[in-house]
Structures are given as structure tokens and as C-alpha cells.
Tab-separated table of C-alpha atoms in Angstrom:
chain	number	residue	atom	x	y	z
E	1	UNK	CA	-13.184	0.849	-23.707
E	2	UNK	CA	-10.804	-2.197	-23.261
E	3	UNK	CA	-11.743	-4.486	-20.926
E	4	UNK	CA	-11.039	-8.744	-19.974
E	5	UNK	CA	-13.596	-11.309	-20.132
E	6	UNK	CA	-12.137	-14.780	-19.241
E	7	UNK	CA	-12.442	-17.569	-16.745
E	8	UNK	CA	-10.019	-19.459	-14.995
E	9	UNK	CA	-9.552	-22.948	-13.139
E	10	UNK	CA	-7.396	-23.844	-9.973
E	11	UNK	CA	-6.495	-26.972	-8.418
E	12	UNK	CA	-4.756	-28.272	-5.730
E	13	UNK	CA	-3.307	-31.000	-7.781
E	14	UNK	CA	-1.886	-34.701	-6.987
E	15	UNK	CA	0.646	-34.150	-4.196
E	16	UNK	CA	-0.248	-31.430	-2.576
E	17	UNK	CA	-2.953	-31.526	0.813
E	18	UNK	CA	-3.782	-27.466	0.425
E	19	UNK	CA	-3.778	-25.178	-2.225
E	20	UNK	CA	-1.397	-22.061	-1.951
E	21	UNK	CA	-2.281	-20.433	-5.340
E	22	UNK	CA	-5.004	-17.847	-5.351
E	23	UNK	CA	-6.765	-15.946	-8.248
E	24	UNK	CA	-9.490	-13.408	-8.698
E	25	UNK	CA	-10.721	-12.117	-12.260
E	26	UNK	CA	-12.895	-9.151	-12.734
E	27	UNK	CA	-13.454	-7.082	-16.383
E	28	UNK	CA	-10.635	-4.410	-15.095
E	29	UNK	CA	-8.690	-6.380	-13.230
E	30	UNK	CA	-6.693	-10.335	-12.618
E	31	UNK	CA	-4.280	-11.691	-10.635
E	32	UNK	CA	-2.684	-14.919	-9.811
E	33	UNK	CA	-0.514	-15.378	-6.600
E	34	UNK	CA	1.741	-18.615	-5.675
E	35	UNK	CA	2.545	-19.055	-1.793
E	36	UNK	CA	6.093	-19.402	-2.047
E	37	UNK	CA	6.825	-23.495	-1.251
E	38	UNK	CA	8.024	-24.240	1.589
E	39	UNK	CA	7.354	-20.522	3.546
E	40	UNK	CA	5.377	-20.990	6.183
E	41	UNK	CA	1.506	-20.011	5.494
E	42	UNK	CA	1.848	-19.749	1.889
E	43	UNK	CA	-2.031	-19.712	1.477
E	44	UNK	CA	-2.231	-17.107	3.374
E	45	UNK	CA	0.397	-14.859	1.838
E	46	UNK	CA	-1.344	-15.534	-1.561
E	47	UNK	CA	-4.716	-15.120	-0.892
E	48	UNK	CA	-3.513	-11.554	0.814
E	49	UNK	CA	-1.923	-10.408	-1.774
E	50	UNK	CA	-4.541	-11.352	-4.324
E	51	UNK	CA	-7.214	-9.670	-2.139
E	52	UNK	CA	-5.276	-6.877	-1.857
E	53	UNK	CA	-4.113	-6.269	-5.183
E	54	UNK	CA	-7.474	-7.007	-6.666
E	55	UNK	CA	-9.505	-4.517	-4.011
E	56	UNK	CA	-6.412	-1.444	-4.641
E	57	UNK	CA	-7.247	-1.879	-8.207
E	58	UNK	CA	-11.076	-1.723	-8.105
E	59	UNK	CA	-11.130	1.085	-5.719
E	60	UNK	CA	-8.534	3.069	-7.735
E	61	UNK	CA	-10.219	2.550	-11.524
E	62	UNK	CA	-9.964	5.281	-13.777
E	63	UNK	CA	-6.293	6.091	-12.101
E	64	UNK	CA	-3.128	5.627	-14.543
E	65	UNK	CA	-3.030	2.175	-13.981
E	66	UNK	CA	0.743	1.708	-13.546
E	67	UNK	CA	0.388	3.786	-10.899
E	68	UNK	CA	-2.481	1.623	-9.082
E	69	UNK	CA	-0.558	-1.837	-9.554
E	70	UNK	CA	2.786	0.033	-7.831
E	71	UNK	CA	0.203	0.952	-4.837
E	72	UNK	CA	-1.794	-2.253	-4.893
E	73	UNK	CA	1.564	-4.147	-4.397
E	74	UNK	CA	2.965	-1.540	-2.005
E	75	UNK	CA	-0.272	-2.578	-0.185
E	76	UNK	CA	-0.181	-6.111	-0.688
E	77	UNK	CA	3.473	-6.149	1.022
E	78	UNK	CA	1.962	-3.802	3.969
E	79	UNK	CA	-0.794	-6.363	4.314
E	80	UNK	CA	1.491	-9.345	4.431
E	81	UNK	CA	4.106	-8.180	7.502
E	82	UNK	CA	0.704	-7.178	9.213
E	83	UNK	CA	-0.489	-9.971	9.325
E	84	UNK	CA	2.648	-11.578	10.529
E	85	UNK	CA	2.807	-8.840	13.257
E	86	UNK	CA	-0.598	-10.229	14.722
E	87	UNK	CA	0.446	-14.191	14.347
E	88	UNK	CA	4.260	-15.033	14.208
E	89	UNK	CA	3.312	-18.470	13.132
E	90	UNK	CA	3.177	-16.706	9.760
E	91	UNK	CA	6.288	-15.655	9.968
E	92	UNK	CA	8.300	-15.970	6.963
E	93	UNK	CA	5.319	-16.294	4.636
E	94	UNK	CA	5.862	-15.111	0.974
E	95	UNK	CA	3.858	-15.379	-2.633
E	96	UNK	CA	4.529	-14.638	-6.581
E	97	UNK	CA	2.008	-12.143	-7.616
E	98	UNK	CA	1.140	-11.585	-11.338
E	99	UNK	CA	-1.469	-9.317	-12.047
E	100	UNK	CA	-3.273	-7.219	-14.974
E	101	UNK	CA	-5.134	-4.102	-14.581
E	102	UNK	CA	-7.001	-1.610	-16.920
E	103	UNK	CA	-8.613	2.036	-16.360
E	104	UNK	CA	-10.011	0.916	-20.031
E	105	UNK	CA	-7.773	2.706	-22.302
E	106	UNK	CA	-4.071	1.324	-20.779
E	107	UNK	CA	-2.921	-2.059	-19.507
E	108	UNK	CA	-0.662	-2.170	-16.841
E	109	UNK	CA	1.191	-5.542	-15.794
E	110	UNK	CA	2.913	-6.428	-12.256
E	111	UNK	CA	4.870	-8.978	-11.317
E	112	UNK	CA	7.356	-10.144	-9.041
E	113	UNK	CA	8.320	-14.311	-8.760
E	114	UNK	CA	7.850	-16.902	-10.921
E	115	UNK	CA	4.258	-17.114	-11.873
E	116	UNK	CA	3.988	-15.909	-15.594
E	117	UNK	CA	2.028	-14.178	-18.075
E	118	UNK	CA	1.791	-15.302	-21.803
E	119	UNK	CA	0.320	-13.140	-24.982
E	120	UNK	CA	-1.723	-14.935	-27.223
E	121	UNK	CA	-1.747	-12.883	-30.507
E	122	UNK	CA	-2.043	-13.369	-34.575
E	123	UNK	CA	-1.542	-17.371	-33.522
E	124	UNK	CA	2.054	-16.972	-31.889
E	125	UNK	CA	2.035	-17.369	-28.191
E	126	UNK	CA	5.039	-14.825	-26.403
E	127	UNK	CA	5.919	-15.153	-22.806
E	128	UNK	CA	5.922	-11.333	-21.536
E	129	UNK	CA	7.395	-12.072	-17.621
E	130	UNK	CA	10.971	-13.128	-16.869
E	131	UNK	CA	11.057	-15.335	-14.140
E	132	UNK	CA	12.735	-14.086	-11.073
E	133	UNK	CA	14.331	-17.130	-10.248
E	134	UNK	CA	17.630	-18.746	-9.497
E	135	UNK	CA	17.659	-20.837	-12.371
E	136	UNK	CA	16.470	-18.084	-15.016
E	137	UNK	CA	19.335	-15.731	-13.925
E	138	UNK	CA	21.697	-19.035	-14.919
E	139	UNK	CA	20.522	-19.076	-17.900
E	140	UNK	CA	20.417	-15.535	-18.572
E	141	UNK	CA	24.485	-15.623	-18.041
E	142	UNK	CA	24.781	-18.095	-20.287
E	143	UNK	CA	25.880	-21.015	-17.336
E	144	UNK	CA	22.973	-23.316	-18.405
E	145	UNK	CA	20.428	-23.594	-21.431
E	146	UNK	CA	17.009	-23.393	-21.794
E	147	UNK	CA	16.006	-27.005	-21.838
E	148	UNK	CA	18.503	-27.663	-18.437
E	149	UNK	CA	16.754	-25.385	-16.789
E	150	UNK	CA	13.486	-27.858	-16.835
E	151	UNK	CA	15.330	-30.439	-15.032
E	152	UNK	CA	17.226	-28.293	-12.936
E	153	UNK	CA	17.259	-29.177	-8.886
E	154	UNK	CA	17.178	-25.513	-8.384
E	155	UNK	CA	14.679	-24.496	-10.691
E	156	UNK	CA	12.038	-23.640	-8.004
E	157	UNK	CA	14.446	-21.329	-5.948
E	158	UNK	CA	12.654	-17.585	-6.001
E	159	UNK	CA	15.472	-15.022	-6.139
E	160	UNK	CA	11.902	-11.870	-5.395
E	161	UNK	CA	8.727	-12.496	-4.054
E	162	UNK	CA	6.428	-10.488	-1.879
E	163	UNK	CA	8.017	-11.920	1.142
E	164	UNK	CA	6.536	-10.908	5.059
E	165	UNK	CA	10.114	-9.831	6.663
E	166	UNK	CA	10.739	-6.287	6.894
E	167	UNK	CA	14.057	-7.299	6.884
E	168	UNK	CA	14.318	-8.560	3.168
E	169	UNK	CA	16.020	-5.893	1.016
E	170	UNK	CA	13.896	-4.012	-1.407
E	171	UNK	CA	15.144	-5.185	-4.497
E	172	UNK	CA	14.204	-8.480	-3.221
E	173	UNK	CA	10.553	-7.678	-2.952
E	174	UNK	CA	10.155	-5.209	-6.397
E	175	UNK	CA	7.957	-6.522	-8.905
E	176	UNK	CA	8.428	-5.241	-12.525
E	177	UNK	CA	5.956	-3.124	-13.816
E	178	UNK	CA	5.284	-2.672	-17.678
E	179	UNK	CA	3.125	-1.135	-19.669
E	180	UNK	CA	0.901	-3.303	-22.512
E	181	UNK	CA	0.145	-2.587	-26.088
E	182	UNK	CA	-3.239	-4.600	-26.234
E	183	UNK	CA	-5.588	-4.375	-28.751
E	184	UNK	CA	-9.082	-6.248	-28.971
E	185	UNK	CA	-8.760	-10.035	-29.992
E	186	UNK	CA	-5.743	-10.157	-27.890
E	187	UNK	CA	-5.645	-13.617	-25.129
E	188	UNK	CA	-3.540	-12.705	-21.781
E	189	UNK	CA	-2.819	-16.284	-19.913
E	190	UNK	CA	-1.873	-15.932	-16.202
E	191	UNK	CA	-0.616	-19.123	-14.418
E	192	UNK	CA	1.426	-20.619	-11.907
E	193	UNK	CA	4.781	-23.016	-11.831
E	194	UNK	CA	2.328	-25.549	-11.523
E	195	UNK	CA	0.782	-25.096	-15.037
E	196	UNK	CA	3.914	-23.756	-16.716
E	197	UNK	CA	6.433	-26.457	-15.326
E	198	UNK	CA	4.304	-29.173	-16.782
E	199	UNK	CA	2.957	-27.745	-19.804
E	200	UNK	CA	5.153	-26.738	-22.456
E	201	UNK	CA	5.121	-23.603	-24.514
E	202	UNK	CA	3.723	-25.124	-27.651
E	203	UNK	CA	0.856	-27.143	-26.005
E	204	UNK	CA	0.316	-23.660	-24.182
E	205	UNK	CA	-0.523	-22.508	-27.521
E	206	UNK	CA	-2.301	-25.393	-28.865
E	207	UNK	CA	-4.848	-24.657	-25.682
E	208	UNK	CA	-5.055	-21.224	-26.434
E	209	UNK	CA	-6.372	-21.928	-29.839
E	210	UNK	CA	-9.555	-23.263	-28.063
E	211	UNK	CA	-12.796	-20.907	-28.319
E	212	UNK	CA	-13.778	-20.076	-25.152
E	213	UNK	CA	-11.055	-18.956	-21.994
E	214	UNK	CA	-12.863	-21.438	-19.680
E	215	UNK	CA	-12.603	-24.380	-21.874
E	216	UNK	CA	-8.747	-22.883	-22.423
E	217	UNK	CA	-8.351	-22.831	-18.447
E	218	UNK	CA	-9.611	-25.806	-18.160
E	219	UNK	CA	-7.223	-27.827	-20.125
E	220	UNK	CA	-4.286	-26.023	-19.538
E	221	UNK	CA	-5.227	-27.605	-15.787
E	222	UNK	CA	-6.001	-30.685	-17.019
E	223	UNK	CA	-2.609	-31.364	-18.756
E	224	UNK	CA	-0.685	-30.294	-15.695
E	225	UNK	CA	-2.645	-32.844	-13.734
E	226	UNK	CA	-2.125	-35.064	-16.261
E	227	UNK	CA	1.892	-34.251	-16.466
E	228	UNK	CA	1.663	-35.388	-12.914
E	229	UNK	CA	0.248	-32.416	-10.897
E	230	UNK	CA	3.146	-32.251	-8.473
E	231	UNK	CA	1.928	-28.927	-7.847
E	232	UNK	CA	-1.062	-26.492	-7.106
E	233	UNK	CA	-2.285	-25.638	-10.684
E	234	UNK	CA	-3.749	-22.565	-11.848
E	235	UNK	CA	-4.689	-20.839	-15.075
E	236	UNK	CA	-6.557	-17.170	-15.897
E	237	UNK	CA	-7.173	-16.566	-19.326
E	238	UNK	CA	-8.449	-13.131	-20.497
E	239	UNK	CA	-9.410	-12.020	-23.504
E	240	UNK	CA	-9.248	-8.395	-24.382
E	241	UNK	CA	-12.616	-6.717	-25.787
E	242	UNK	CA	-13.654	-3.057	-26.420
E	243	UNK	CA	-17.272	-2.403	-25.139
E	244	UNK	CA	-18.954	-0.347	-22.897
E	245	UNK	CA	-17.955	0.061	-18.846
E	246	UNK	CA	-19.337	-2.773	-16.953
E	247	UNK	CA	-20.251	-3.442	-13.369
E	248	UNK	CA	-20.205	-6.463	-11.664
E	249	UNK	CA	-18.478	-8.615	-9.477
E	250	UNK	CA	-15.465	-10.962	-10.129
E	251	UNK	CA	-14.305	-14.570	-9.635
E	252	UNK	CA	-12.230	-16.000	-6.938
E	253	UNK	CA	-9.831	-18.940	-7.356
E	254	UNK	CA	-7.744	-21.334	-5.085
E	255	UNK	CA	-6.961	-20.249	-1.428
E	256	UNK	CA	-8.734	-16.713	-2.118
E	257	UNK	CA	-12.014	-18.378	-2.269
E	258	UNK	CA	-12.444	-18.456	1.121
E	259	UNK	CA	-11.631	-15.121	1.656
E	260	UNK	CA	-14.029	-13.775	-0.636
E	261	UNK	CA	-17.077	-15.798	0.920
E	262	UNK	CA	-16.251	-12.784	3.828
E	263	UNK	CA	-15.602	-10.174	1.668
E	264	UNK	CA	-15.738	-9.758	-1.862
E	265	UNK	CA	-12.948	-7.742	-2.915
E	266	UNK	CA	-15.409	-5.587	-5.541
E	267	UNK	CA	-16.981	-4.337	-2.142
E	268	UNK	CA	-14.058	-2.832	-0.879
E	269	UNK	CA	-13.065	0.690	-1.191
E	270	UNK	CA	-10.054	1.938	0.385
């Protein structure tokens, strides 16, 4: 039976007062969420989503699990506009979500924004999300290259996040949802802009070289920092085993964390 066994790090970084990201990582299920900058209570939105995403997919194991990360967003999004509907001060509030789930057979990955998920496999590293950003869609039609987009004053725009407004269109608010061939020995990395705009793709891979996903995680933060930490940084790595089902509860990360000291999202069941 597949399942993840990782660790991951998050940190506000070196210009930012609050953290925004949020995290959680259980043996079935992980997800990383980015409030999107400069929406108003982007902790919130993240941490929301995360809980929400995380609980929907504990609560539904054993279900297809494409199925369960289409609901657990659906949820997430329901979640977020309610909780604008009891504070307007929230209004506006949006986050990235990227998330992995397994019923222990099949891998299912979500994801909407610009938070990403890499493959670490037979020593090459593959990104496996497109970004839904501004600046990615440039590049895609062949207006800018690769290495412009780093630099570019627009890079940060999100084109589809899980955005509060009822008003957004849908396409605006869709994640993509894929299926993954994993196999045991397989590394999943989930991160936010912070790690990923200040770490590039081949010291990505150098890091997940490293033994152990914490020590990975850990790193991975530390360069970001290091790079200047302009943002909120945070890294999940997984590794895929095959064993028998476990039980236990997961890890929080960033702006979740106090959420889960109320609730722990393994508890609920919806």
C-alpha cells in the first residue's frame, strides 16, 4: 500500500511580519497553500484551505482519490466565501493550494496558483505543475523566455487561485487535477514562490539528493533565506513507500499551526 513519509519546514522569512503559507502532512495526504500577496487575510485563506483540503481527504480515504481532491477543493472554496460572509474584513482573501492525496493504490494531485510540485526520480528532478500565472502564460506564447521570467515585474501576478468572491468566474478558481504514476523510492517536493523563486531547479535537486526529507526541507528553507527570504518559505517533501495502512496524526506548518492547536484536521470527519 503506497503511502508518504516526509517532513517539512516553514518560515516566515526576512521581510515579511506574518506568515501566509500553511502546510499539513499526513501518510495519505499533503498540502501546501500560499495566501495570495497582497489579498486581504491571506493567512487565513491558506490555513482554510489547507484545513479543509487535508480534513476532506482524511474523512474520504479509500474513495478514488481524484474524486476526493475535486471535493476537498470544492470545499475549500465553500469554506473560504463563508468565512468572508461572517467578516467582510476578509473580503477579497485568496490562496494557491497544492496538494497530494492517496487511497494507497492511486495518487491524485491538485492544484490551482503558483505553488509547485517537483518529482524526484532515478536522480532527475521534473517539475509536474504549470504555474498559473501571468508571467508563465508569456512564456508559454513564446513573448518572453524562461530565464526573463525570473526577473520579470509581473512574475508574482496569479492568473487562478482559490479566491473568496463568488463573483470570480470559474475558470478562475479551477485547479488542475492529475493523476500520478508513483512507484516506491519516488521524492514528491511541495513548496511555495518563496522556496522556488529563490532556489533554482538544479540546487532543488542537489537538496533532494540529501537522505532524509527533513534534512531536505530544511535546506531547501535555508537557501531561500539565504537568497534573501523576501518571502514566506515553505517546503514538504514526501517520499513514497509501500507498507502496511497506518494511523496517526499529521503535521501542521505555517499559518495552519494555529488552527490545528483547536482542531486537528485527522479528527475531523465530515
Amino acid at each position: 500500500m503506497l503511502r508518504f513519509s516526509g517532513a517539512g519546514v516553514s518560515d516566515v522569512g526576512r521581510r515579511r511580519s506574518h506568515n501566509e503559507d500553511a502546510a499539513y502532512l499526513a501518510p495519505y495526504v499533503a498540502v501546501v497553500a500560499d495566501g495570495v500577496g497582497g489579498a486581504a487575510a491571506g493567512e487565513v485563506a491558506s490555513a482554510t484551505a489547507a484545513y479543509v483540503v487535508a480534513a476532506t481527504a482524511l474523512a474520504r480515504f479509500g474513495a478514488p482519490p481524484d474524486i476526493v481532491v475535486r471535493e476537498a477543493v470544492a470545499a475549500a472554496l465553500t469554506s473560504l466565501r463563508a468565512g468572508v460572509a461572517q467578516d467582510e474584513d476578509r473580503q477579497g482573501m485568496a490562496t494557491t493550494l497544492t496538494c497530494v492525496t492517496t487511497d494507497g493504490t492511486t495518487v491524485a494531485l491538485a492544484h490551482v496558483g503558483d505553488s509547485r510540485a517537483y518529482l524526484w526520480r532515478d536522480q532527475t528532478l521534473a517539475r509536474i505543475t504549470r504555474d498559473h500565472t501571468y508571467v508563465q502564460q508569456l512564456v508559454e506564447d513564446g513573448t518572453i523566455t524562461a530565464e526573463d521570467a525570473l526577473a520579470h515585474p509581473w512574475r508574482h501576478v496569479v492568473m487562478r487561485s482559490l479566491h473568496s468572491s463568488a463573483e470570480v468566474p470559474p475558470e478562475s478558481v479551477a485547479a488542475d487535477v492529475v493523476l500520478l504514476d508513483l512507484a516506491p523510492g519516488d521524492r514528491l517536493l511541495l513548496c511555495s514562490d518563496g522556496v522556488s523563486d529563490l532556489v533554482p531547479q538544479r540546487r532543488i535537486a542537489e537538496v533532494l539528493r540529501l537522505g532524509m526529507p527533513g534534512a531536505a526541507a530544511a535546506v531547501l528553507v535555508q537557501h531561500a533565506l539565504e537568497a534573501g527570504g523576501r518571502d514566506n518559505a515553505t517546503a514538504v517533501v514526501l517520499d513514497v513507500e509501500d507498507g502496511p495502512r497506518v494511523v496517526g496524526t499529521g503535521t501542521a506548518l505555517g499559518s495552519l499551526t494555529d488552527l490545528a492547536n483547536i482542531v486537528d484536521p485527522a479528527s475531523v470527519h465530515l
